[in-house]
Coordinates of C-alpha atoms in Angstrom, one line a residue:
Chain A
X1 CA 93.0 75.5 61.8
X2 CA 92.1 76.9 65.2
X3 CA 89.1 80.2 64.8
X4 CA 90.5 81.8 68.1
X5 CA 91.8 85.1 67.4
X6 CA 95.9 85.6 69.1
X7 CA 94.8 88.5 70.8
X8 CA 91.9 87.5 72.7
X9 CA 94.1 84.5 73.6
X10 CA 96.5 86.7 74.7
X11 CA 94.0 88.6 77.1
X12 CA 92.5 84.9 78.3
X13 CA 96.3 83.8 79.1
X14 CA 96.9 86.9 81.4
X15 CA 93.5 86.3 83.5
X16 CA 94.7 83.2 83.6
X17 CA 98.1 84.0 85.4
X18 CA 96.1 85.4 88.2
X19 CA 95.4 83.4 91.2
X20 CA 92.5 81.1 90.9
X21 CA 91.5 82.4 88.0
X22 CA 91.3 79.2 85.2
X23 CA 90.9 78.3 81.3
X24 CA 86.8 79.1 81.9
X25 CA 86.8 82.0 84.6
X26 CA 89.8 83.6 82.5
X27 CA 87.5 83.0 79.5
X28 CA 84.4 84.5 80.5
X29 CA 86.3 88.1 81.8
X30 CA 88.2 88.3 78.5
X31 CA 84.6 87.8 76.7
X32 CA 83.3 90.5 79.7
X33 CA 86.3 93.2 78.1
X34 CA 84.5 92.4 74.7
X35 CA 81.4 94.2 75.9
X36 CA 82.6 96.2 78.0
X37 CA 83.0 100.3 77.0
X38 CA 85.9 101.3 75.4
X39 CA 86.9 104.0 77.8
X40 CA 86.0 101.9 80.7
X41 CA 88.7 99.5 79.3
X42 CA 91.3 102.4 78.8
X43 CA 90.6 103.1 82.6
X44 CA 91.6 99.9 83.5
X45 CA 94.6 99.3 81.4
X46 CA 95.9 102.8 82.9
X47 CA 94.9 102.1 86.4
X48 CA 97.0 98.9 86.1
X49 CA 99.8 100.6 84.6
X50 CA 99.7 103.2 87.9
X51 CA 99.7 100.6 90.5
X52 CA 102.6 99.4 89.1
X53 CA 104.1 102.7 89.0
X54 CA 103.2 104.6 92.2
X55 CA 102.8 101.9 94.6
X56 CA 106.0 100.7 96.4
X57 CA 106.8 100.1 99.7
X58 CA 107.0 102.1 102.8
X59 CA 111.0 102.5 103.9
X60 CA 109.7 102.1 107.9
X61 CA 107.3 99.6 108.1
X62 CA 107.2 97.8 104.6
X63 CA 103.2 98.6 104.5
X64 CA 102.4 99.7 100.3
X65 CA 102.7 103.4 99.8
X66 CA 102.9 105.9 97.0
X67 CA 105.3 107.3 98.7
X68 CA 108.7 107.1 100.8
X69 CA 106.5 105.8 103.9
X70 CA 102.7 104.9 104.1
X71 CA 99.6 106.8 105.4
X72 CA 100.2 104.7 108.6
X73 CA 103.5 105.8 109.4
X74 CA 102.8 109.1 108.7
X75 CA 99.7 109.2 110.8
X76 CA 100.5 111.1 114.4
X77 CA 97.6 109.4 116.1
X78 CA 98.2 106.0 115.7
X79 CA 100.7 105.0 118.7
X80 CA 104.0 104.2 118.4
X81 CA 105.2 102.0 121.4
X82 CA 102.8 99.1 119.8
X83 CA 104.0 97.4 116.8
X84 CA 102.3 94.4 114.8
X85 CA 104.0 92.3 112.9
X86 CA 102.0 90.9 109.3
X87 CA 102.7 88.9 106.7
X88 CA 102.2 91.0 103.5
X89 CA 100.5 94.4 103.7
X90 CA 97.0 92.7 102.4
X91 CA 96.9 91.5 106.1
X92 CA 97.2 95.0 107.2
X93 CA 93.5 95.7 106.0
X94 CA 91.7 93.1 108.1
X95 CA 93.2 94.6 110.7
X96 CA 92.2 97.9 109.2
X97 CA 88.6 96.8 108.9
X98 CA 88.2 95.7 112.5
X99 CA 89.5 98.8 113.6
X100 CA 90.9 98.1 117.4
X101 CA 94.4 98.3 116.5
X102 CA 95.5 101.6 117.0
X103 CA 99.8 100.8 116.8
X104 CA 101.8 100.4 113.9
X105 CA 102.7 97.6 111.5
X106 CA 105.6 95.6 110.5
X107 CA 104.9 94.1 107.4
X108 CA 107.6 91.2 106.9
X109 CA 106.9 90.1 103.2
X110 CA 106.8 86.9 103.5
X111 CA 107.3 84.0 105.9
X112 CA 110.5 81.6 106.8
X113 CA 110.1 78.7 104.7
X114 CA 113.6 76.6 104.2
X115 CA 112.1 74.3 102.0
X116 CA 111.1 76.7 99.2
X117 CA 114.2 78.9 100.0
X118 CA 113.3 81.8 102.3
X119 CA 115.3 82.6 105.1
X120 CA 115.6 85.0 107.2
X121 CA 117.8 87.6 105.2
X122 CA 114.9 87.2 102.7
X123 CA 112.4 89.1 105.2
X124 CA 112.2 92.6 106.2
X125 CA 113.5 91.8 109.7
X126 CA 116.5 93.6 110.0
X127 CA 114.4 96.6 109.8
X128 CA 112.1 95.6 112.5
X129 CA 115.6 95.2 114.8
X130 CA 116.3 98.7 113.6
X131 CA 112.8 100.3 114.7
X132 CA 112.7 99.0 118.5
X133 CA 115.2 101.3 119.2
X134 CA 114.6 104.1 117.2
X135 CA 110.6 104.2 117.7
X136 CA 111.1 103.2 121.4
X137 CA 109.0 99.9 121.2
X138 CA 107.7 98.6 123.9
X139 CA 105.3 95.9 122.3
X140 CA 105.3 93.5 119.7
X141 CA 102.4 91.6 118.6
X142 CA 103.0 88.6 116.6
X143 CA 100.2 88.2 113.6
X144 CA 101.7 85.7 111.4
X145 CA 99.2 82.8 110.3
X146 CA 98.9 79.4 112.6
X147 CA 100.8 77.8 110.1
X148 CA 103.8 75.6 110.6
X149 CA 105.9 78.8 108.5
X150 CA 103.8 81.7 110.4
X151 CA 104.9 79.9 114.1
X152 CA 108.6 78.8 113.3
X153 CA 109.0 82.8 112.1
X154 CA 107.3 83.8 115.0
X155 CA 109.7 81.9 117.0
X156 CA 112.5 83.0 115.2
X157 CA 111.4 86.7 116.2
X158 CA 110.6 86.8 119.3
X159 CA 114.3 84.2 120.0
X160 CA 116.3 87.5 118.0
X161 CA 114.0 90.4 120.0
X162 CA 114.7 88.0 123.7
X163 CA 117.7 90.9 124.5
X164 CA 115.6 93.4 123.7
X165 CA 113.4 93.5 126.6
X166 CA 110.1 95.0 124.2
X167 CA 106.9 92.7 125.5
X168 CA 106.8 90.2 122.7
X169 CA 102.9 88.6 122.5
X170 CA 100.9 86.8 119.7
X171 CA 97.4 87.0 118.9
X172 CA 95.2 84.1 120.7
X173 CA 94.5 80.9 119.5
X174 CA 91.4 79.3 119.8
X175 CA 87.7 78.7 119.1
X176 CA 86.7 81.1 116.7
X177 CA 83.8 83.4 117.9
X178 CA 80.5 81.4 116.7
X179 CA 81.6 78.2 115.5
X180 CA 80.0 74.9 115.8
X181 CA 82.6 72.6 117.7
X182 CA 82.4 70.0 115.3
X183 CA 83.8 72.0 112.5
X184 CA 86.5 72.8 114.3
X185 CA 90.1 70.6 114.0
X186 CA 92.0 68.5 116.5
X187 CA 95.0 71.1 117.0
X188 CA 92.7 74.3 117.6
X189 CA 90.6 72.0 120.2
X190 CA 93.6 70.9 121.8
X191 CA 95.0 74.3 122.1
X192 CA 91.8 75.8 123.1
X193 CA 92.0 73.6 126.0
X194 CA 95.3 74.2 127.2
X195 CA 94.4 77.9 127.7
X196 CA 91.2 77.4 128.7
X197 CA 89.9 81.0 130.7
X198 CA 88.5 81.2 134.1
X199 CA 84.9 83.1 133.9
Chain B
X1 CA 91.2 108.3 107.6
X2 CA 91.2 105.7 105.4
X3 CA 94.5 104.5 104.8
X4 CA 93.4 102.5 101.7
X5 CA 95.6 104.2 98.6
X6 CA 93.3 105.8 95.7
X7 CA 94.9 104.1 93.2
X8 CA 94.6 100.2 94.4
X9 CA 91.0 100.9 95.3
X10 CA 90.4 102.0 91.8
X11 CA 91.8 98.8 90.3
X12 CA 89.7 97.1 93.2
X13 CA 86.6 98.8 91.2
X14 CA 87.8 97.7 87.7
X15 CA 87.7 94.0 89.0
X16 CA 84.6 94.1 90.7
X17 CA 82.9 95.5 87.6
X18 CA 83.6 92.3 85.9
X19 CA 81.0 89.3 86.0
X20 CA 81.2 87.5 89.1
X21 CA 84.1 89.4 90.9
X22 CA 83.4 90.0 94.4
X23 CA 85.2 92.6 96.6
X24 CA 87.0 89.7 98.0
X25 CA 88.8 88.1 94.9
X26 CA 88.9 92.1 93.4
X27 CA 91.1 92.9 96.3
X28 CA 92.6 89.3 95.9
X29 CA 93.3 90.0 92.3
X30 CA 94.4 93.5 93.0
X31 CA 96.8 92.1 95.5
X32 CA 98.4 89.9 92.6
X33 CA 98.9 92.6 90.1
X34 CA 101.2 94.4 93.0
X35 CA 103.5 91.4 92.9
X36 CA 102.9 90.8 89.3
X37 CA 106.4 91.9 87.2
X38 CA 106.4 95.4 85.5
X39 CA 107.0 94.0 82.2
X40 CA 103.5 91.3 82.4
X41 CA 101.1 93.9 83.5
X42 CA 102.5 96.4 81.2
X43 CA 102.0 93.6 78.2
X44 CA 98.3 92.9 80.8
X45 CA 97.6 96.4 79.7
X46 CA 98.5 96.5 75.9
X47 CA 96.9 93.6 75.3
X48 CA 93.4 95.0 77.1
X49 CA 93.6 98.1 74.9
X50 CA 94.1 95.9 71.9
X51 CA 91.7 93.5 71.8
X52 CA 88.9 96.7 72.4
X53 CA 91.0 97.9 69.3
X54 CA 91.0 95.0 67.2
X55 CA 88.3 93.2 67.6
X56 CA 84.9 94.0 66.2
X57 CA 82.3 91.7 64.9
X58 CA 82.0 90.2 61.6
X59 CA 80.2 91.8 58.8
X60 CA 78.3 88.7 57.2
X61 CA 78.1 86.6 60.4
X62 CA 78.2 88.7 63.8
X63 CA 81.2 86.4 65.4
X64 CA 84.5 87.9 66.6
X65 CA 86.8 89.0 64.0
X66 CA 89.7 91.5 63.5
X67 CA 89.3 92.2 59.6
X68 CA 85.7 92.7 57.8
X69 CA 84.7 89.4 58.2
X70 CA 85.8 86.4 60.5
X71 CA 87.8 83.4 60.3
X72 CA 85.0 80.9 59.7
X73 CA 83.0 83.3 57.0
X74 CA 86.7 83.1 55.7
X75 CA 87.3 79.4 55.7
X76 CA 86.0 78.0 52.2
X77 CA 86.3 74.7 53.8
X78 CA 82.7 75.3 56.3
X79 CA 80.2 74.5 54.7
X80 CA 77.9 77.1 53.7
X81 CA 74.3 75.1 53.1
X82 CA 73.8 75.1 57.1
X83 CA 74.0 77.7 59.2
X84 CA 73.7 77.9 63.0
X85 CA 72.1 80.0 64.8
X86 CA 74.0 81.1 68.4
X87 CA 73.1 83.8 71.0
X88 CA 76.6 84.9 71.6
X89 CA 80.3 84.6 69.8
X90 CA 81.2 82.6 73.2
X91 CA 78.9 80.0 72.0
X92 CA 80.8 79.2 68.8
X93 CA 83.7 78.3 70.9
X94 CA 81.4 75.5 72.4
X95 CA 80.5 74.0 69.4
X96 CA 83.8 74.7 67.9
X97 CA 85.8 72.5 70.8
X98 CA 83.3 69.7 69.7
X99 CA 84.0 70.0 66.4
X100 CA 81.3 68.1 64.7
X101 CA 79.5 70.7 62.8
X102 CA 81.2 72.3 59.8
X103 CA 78.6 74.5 58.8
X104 CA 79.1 78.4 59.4
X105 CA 77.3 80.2 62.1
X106 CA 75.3 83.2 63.2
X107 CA 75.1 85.5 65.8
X108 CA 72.2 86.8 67.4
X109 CA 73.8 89.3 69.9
X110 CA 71.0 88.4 72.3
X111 CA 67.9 87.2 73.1
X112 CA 64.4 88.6 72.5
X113 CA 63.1 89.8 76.0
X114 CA 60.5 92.1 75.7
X115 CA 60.6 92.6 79.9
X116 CA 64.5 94.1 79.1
X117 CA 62.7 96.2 76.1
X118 CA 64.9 93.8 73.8
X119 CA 63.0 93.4 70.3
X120 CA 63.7 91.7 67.2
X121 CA 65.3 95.4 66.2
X122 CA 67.9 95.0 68.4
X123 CA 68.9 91.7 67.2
X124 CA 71.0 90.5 64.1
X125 CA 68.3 89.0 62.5
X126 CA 67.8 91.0 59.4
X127 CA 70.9 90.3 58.3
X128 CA 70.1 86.3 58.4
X129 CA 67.1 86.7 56.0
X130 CA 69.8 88.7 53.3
X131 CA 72.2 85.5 53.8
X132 CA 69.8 82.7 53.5
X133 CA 68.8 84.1 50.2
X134 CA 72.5 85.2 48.7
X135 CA 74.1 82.1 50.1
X136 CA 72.0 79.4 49.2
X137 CA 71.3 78.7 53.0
X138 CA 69.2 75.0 53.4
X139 CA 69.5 74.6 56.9
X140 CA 68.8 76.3 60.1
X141 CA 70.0 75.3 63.2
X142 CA 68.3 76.7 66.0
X143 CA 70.7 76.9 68.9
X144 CA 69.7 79.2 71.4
X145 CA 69.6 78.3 75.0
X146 CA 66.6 76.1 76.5
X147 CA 65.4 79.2 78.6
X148 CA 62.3 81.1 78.1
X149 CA 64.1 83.9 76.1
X150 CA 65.8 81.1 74.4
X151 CA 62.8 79.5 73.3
X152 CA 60.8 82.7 72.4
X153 CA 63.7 83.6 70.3
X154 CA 63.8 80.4 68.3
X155 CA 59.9 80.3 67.5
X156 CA 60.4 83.9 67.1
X157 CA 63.1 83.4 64.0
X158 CA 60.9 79.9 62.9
X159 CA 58.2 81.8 62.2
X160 CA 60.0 84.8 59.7
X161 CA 61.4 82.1 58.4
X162 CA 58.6 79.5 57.4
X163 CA 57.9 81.3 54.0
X164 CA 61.8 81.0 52.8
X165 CA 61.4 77.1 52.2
X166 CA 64.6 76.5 54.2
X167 CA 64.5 73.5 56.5
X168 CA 64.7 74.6 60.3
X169 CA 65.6 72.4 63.2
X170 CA 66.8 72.9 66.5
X171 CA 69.1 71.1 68.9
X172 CA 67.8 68.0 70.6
X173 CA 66.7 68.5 74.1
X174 CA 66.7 65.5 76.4
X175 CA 68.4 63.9 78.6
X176 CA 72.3 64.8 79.4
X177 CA 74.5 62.2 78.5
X178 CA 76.3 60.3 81.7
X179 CA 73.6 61.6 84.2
X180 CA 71.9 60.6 87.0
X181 CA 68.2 60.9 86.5
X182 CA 67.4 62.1 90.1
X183 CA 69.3 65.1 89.0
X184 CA 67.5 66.2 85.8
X185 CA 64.7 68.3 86.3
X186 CA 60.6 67.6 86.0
X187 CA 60.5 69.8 82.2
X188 CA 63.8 67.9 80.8
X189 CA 62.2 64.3 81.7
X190 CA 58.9 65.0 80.4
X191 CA 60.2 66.3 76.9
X192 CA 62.5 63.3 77.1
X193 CA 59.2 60.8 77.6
X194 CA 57.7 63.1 74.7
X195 CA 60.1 62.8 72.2
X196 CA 61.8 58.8 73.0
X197 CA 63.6 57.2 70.3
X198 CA 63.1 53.8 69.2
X199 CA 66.3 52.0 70.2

């Protein structure tokens, strides 16, 4: 006979669905809801129910929005002939938080990956296509991660944008700013040499 | 102009309320429920506002429980000569994954910290005096935590105790089995010289 009570179970299972959240973590928030105040708790079990129900994605850029397009696109001052292209709108808020980017976004949703199944018609790309012209685009900044799937899509958009003529660029690669060199790996070394800067 | 929505931010919050959630793994988490199905955070949220609904602590013991009393005060297969003595219902779960005791248990809902202004009051020990008279208690385990509060509580409860003739003990303290002694601290090795077995 096992004393654990189904629906505190329950509660443990669905912390435990969440990303690195495991048995123990997912076991010590479920206890947290315990002593936590009841109306705190209907809070939260509403405010999770709205996210699902307002938020969706913005019909220009892909970024989230409660509405048809997000507060980005519907911001005058930020500049349209700049455009930077993310993985998933999460991305969008380090670049948010930094603050220099005064463009627009692209947020793909995702990254090419044949061996798990994504291809191209799985990203919002064909949209991207769409905006150069309509926006009048004459940048595009590449932000996808160093990873084999954020270069090869990279590659694969700036090969589709080459009849464009739009400036295609990607952020830089190199030493981050203060790092210890021997933290650092072979392949961001490598590469920092190669485009080493005159000072 | 932040372009952060109200409604993620607030679900951000709920997160970071919870023990041990930064703002990083909040927005991390937050991030997940957005790609999370409809159906599993609607089930997410039912199952939040049940457990506050459903779960209340037992009337004889103080653990968990869903009815009047809890599934080990129900169980006429525990024991009920021995009873030990736990700071919190996550505890039992601890002892109950063991497995070895099959006595019943009882919850203090705390420690005694007179710094936090919590007294013996504010603690379910009144209720442990009533049970060791109506059910025929013998034994006491002590089995609050090896902290100062832990330790204050135990004498604490020894002491009203001492004039009900029931035998009290606590758990063993000593050295953890399968460790390395350079890793156990100075007060674990000198109770461990104090109180050495004969082998």
């Amino acid at each position: 006979m096992s004393y654990e009570l189904p629906v505190l179970r329950a509660l443990i299972d669905h912390f435990k669905r969440m990303p690195g959240i495991g048995e123990k973590t997912a076991r010590r928030l479920a206890f947290a809801i315990l002593y936590t105040d009841r109306e705190e708790v209907e809070d939260f079990a509403k405010v999770l129910l709205r996210v699902k129900e307002r938020i969706g994605f913005c019909s220009i850029c892909g970024n989230l929005a409660e509405s048809d397009t997000c507060r980005i696109c519907n911001d005058p001052r930020r500049e349209s002939g700049v455009v930077c292209i993310v993985e998933r709108p999460a991305d969008i808020y380090f670049f948010e938080k930094i603050g220099n980017f005064r463009g627009r976004y692209h947020v793909l949703h995702g990254l090419l990956s044949p061996l798990d199944g994504v291809g191209a018609g799985d990203l919002n790309i064909e949209n991207l296509e769409a905006r150069i012209e309509r926006e009048g685009i004459e940048e595009v900044i590449l932000a996808t991660s160093t990873s084999v799937e954020g270069d090869t899509t990279a590659l694969y958009i700036s090969e589709i944008l080459k009849g464009t003529g739009v400036r295609i660029t990607r952020l830089a690669r190199g030493i981050p700013m203060g790092s210890t060199l021997e933290y650092i790996n072979g392949n961001t070394l490598a590469k920092a040499f190669e485009t080493r800067e005159e000072i």
